[in-house]
Backbone as JSON Lines, residues from 0, in Angstrom:
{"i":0,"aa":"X","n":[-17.37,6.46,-1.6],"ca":[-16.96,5.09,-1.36],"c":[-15.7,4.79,-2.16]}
{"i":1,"aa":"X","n":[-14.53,4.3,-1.75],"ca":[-13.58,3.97,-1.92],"c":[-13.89,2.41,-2.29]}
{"i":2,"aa":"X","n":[-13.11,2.23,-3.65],"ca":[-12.98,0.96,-4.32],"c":[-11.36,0.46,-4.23]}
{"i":3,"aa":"X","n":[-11.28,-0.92,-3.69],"ca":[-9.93,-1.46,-3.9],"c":[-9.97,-2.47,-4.68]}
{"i":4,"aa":"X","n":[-8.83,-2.65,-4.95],"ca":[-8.24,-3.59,-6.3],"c":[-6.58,-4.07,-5.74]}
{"i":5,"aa":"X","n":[-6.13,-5.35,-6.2],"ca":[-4.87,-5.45,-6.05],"c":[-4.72,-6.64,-7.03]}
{"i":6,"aa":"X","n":[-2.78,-6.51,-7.22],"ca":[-2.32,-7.07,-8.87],"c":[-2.14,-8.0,-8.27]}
{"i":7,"aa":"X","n":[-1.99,-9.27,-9.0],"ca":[-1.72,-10.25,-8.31],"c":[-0.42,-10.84,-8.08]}
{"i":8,"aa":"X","n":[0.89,-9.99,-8.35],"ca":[1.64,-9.84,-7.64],"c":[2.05,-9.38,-6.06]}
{"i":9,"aa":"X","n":[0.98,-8.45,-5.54],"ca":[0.44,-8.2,-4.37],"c":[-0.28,-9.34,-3.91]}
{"i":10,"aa":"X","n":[-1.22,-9.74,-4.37],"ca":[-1.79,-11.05,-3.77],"c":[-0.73,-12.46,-3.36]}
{"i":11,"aa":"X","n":[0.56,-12.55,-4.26],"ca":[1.68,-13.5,-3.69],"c":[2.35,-12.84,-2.4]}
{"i":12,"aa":"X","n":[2.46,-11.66,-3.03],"ca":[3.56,-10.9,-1.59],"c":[2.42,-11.05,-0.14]}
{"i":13,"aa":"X","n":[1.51,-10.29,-0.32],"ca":[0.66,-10.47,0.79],"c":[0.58,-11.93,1.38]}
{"i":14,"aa":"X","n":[0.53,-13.3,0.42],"ca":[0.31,-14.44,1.11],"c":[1.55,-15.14,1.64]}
{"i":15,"aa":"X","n":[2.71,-14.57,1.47],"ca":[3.9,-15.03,1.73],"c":[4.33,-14.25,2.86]}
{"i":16,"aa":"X","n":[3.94,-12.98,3.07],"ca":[4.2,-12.29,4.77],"c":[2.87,-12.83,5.64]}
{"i":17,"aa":"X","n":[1.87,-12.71,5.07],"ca":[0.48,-13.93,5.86],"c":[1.01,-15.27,6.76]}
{"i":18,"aa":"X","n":[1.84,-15.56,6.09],"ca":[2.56,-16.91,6.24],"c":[3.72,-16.6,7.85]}
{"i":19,"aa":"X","n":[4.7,-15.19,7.64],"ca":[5.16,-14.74,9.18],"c":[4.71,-14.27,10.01]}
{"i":20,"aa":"X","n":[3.61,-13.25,10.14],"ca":[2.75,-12.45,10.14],"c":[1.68,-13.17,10.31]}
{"i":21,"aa":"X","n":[0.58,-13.62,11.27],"ca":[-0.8,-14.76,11.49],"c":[-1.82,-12.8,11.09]}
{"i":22,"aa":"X","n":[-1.45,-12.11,12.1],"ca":[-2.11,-10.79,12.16],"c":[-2.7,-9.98,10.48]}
{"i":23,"aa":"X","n":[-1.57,-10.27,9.53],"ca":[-1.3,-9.27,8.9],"c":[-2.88,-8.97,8.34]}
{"i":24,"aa":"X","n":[-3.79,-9.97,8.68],"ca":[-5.23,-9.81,7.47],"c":[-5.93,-8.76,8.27]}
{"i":25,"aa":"X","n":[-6.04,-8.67,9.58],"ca":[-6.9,-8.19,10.13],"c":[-6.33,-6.45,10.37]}
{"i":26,"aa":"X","n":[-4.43,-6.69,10.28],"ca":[-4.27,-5.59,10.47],"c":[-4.67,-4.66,9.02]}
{"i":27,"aa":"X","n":[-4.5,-4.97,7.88],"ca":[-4.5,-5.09,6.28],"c":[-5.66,-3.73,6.88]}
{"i":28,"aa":"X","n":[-7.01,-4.57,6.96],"ca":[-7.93,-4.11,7.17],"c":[-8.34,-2.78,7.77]}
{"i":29,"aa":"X","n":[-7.78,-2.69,8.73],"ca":[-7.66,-1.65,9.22],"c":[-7.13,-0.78,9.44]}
{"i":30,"aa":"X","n":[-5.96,-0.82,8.24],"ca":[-5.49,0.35,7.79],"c":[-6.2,1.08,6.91]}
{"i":31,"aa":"X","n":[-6.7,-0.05,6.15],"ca":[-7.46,0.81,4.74],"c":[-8.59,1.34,5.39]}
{"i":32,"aa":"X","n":[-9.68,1.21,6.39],"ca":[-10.2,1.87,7.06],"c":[-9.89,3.2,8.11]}
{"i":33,"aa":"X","n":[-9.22,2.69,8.91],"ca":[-8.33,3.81,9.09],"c":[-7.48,4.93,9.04]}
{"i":34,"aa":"X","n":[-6.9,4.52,8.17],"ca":[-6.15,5.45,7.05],"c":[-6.19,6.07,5.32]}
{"i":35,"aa":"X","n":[-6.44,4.88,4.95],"ca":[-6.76,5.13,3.68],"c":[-8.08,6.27,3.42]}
{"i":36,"aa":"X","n":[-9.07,5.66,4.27],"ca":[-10.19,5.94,3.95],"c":[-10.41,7.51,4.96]}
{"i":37,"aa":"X","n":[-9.73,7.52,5.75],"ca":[-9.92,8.8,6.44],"c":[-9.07,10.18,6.07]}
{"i":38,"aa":"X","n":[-8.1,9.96,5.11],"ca":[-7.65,10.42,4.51],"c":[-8.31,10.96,3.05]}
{"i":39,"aa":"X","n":[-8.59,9.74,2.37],"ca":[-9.45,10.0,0.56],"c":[-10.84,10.34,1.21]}
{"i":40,"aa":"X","n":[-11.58,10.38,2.41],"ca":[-13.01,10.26,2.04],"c":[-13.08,11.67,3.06]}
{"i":41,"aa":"X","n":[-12.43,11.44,4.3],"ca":[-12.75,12.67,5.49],"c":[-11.44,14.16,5.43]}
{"i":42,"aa":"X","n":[-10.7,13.94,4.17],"ca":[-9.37,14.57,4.32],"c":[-8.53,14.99,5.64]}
{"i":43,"aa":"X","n":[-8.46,13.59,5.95],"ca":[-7.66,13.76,7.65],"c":[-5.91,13.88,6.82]}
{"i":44,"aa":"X","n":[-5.82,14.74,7.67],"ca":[-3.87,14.51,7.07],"c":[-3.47,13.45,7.39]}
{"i":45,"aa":"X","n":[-2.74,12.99,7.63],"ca":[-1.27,11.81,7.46],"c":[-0.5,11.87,7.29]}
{"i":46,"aa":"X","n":[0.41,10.95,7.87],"ca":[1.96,11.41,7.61],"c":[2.66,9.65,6.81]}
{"i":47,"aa":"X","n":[1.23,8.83,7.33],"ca":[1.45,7.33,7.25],"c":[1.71,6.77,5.72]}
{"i":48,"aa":"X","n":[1.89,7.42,4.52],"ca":[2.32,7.54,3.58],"c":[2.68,8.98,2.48]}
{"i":49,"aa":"X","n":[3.44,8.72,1.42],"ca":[4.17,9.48,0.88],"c":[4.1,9.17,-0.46]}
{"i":50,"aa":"X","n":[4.35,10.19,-1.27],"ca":[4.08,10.03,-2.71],"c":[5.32,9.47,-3.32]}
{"i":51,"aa":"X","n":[5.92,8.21,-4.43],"ca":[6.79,7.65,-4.76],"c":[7.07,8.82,-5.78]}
{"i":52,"aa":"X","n":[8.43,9.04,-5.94],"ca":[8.72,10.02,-6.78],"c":[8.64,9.5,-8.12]}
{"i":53,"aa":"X","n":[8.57,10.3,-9.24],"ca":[8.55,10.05,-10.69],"c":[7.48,9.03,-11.15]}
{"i":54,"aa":"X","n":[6.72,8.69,-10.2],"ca":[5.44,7.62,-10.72],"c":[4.25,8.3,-10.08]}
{"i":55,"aa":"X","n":[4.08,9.64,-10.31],"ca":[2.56,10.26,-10.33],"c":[2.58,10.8,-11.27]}
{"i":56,"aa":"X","n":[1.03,11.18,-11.93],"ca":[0.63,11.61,-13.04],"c":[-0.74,12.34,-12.68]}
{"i":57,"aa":"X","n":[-1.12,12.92,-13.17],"ca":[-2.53,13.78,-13.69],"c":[-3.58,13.2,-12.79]}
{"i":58,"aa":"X","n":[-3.94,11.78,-13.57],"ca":[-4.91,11.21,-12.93],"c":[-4.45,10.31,-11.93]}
{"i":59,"aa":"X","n":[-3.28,9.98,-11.64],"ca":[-3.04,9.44,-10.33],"c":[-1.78,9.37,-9.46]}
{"i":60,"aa":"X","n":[-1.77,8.93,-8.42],"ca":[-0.93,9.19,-7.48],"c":[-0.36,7.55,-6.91]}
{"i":61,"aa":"X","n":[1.29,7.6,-7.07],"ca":[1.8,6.46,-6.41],"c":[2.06,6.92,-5.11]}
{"i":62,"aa":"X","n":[1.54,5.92,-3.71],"ca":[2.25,5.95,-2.31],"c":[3.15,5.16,-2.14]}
{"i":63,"aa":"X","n":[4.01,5.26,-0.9],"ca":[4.15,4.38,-0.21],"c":[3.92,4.16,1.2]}
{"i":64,"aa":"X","n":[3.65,3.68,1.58],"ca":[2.81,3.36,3.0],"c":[4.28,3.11,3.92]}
{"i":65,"aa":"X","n":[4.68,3.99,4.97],"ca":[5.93,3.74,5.68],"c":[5.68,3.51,7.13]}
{"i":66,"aa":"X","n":[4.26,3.71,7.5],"ca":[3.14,3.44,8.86],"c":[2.43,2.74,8.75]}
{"i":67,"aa":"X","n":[2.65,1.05,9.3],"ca":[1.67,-0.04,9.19],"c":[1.93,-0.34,10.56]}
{"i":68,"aa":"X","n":[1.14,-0.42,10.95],"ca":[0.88,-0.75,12.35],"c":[0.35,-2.65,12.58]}
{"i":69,"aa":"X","n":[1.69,-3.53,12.82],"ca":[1.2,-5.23,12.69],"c":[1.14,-5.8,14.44]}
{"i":70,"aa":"X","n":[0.08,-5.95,14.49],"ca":[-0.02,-6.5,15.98],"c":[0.95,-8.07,16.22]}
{"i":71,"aa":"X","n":[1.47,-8.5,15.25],"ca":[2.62,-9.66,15.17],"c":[3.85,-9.53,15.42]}
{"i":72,"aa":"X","n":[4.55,-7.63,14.99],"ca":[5.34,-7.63,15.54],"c":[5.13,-6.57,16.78]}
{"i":73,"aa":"X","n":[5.4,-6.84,18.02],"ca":[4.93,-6.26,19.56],"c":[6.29,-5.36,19.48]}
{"i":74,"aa":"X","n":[5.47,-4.1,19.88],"ca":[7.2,-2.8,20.21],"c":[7.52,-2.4,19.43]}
{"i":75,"aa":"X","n":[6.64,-2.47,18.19],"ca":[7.11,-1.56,17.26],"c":[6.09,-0.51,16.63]}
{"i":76,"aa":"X","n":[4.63,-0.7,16.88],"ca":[4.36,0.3,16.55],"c":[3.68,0.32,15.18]}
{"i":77,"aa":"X","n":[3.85,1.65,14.62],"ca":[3.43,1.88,13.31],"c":[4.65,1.47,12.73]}
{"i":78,"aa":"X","n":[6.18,1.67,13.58],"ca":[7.67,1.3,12.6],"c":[7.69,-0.08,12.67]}
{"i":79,"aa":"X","n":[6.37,-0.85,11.79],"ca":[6.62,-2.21,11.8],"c":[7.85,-2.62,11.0]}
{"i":80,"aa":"X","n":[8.05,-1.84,9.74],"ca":[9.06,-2.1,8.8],"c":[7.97,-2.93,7.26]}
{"i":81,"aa":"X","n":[6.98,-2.72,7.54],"ca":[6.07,-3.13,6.58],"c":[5.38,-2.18,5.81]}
{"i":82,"aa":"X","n":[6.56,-2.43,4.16],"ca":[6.27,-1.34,3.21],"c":[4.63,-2.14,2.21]}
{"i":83,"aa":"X","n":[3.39,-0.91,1.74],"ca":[2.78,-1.05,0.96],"c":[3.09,0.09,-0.19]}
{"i":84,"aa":"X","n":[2.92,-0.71,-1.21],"ca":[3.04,0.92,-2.35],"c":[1.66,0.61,-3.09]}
{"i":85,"aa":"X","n":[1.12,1.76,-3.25],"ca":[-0.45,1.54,-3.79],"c":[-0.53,2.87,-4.75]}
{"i":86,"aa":"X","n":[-1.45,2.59,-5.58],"ca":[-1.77,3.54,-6.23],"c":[-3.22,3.96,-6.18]}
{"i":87,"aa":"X","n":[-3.5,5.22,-6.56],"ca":[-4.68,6.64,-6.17],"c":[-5.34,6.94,-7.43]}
{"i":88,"aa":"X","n":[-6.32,6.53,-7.83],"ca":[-6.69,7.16,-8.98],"c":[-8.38,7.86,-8.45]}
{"i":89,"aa":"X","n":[-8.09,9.41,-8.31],"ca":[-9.45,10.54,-8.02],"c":[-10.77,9.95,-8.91]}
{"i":90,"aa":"X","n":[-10.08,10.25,-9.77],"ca":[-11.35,10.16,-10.4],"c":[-12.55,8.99,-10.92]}
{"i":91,"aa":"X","n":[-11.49,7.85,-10.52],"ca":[-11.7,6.66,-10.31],"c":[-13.04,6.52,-8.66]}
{"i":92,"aa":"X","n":[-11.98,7.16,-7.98],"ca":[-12.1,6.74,-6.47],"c":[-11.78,5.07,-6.2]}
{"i":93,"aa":"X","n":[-10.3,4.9,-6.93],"ca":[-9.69,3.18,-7.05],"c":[-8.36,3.62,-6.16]}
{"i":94,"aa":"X","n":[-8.04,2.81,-5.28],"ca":[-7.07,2.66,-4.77],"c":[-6.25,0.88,-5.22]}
{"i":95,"aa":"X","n":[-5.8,1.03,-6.44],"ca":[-4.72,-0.34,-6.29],"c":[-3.44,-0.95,-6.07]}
{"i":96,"aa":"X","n":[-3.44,-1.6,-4.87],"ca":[-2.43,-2.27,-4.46],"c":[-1.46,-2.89,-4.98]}
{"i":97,"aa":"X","n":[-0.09,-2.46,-5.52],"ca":[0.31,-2.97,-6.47],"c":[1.85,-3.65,-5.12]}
{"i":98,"aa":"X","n":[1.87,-3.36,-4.46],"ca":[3.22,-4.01,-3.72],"c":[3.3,-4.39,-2.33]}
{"i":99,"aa":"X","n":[4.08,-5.0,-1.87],"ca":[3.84,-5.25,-0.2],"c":[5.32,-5.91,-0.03]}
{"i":100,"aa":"X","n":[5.89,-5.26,1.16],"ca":[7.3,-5.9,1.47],"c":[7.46,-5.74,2.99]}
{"i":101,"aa":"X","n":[8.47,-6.81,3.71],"ca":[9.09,-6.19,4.6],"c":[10.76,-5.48,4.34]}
{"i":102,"aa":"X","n":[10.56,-4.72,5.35],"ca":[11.98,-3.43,4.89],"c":[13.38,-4.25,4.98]}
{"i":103,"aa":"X","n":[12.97,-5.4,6.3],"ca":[14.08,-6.59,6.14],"c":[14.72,-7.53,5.48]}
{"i":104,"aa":"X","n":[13.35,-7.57,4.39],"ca":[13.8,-8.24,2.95],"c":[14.83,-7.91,2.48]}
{"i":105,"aa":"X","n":[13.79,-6.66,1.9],"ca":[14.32,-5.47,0.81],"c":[14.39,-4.2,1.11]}
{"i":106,"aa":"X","n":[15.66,-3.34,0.46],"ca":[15.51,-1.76,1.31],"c":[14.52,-1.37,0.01]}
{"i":107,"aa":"X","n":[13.92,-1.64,-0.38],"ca":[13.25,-0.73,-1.15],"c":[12.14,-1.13,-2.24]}
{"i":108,"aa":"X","n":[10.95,-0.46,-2.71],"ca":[9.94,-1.37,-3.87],"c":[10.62,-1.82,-4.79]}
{"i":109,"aa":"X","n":[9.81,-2.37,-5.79],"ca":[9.85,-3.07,-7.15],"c":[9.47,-1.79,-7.69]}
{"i":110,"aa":"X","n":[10.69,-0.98,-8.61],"ca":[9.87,0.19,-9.13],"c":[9.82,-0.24,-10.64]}
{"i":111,"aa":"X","n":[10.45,-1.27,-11.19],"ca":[10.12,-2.14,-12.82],"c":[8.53,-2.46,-12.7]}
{"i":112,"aa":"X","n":[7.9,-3.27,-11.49],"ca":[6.9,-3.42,-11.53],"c":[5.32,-2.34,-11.15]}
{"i":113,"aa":"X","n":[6.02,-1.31,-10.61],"ca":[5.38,-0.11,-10.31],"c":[5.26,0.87,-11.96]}
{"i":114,"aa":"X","n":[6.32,0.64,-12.34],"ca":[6.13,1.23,-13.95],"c":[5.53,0.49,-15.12]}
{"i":115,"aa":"X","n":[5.35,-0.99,-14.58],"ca":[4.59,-1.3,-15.84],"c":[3.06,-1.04,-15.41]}
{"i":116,"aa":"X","n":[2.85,-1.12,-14.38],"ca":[1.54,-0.58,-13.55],"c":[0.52,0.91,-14.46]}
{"i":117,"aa":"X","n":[2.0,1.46,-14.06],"ca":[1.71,2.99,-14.25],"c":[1.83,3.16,-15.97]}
{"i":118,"aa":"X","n":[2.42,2.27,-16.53],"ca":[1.82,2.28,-18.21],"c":[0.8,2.23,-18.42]}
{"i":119,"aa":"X","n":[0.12,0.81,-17.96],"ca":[-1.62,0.86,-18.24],"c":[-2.47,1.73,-18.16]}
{"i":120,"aa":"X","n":[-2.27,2.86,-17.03],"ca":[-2.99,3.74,-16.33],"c":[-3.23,5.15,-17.53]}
């Protein structure tokens, strides 16, 4: 069983694309079922995220999620343009959500806030 967690900097970002996005809760959902979980629990490959460079360690692993599939935006697919960056901890079996963007915002994460993350850890 896979445990999630998210910072509550994720909890603003998430409620502020909630806000363009009516879909994004239900799609949320079913990624982490879908993907997350078929990946950490059934070891299905994926291609739907990637490891952030220089922010993995021993006991855990930074993604970024570059395949979100938002039924809000139509014609696009998994290339919604809706980045998650989350972190992997095995031995935990914790997956926490530390970011959420669209690519139209910003070309790229918060990696100041991805490293104070990865201090605590």
């Amino acid at each position: 069983m896979i445990n999630y967690k998210t910072l509550p900097e994720f909890d603003k970002d998430f409620k502020a694309l909630l806000k363009r996005y009516r879909t994004l809760e239900s799609d949320f959902e079913t990624f982490k079922k879908y993907t997350i979980e078929t990946f950490y629990e059934q070891k299905t490959p994926t291609t739907a995220f990637v490891p952030v460079e220089g922010f993995c360690g021993e006991k855990y692993v930074s993604n970024k999620v570059r395949k979100f599939a938002c039924k809000s935006l139509p014609g696009r697919g998994s290339q919604s343009g809706i980045r998650i960056i989350f972190v992997w901890q095995e031995s935990l079996r914790l997956v926490t959500f530390v970011e959420m963007y669209f690519k139209g915002d910003k070309p790229e994460e918060d990696r100041i806030r991805l490293r104070e993350f990865v201090k605590l850890l």
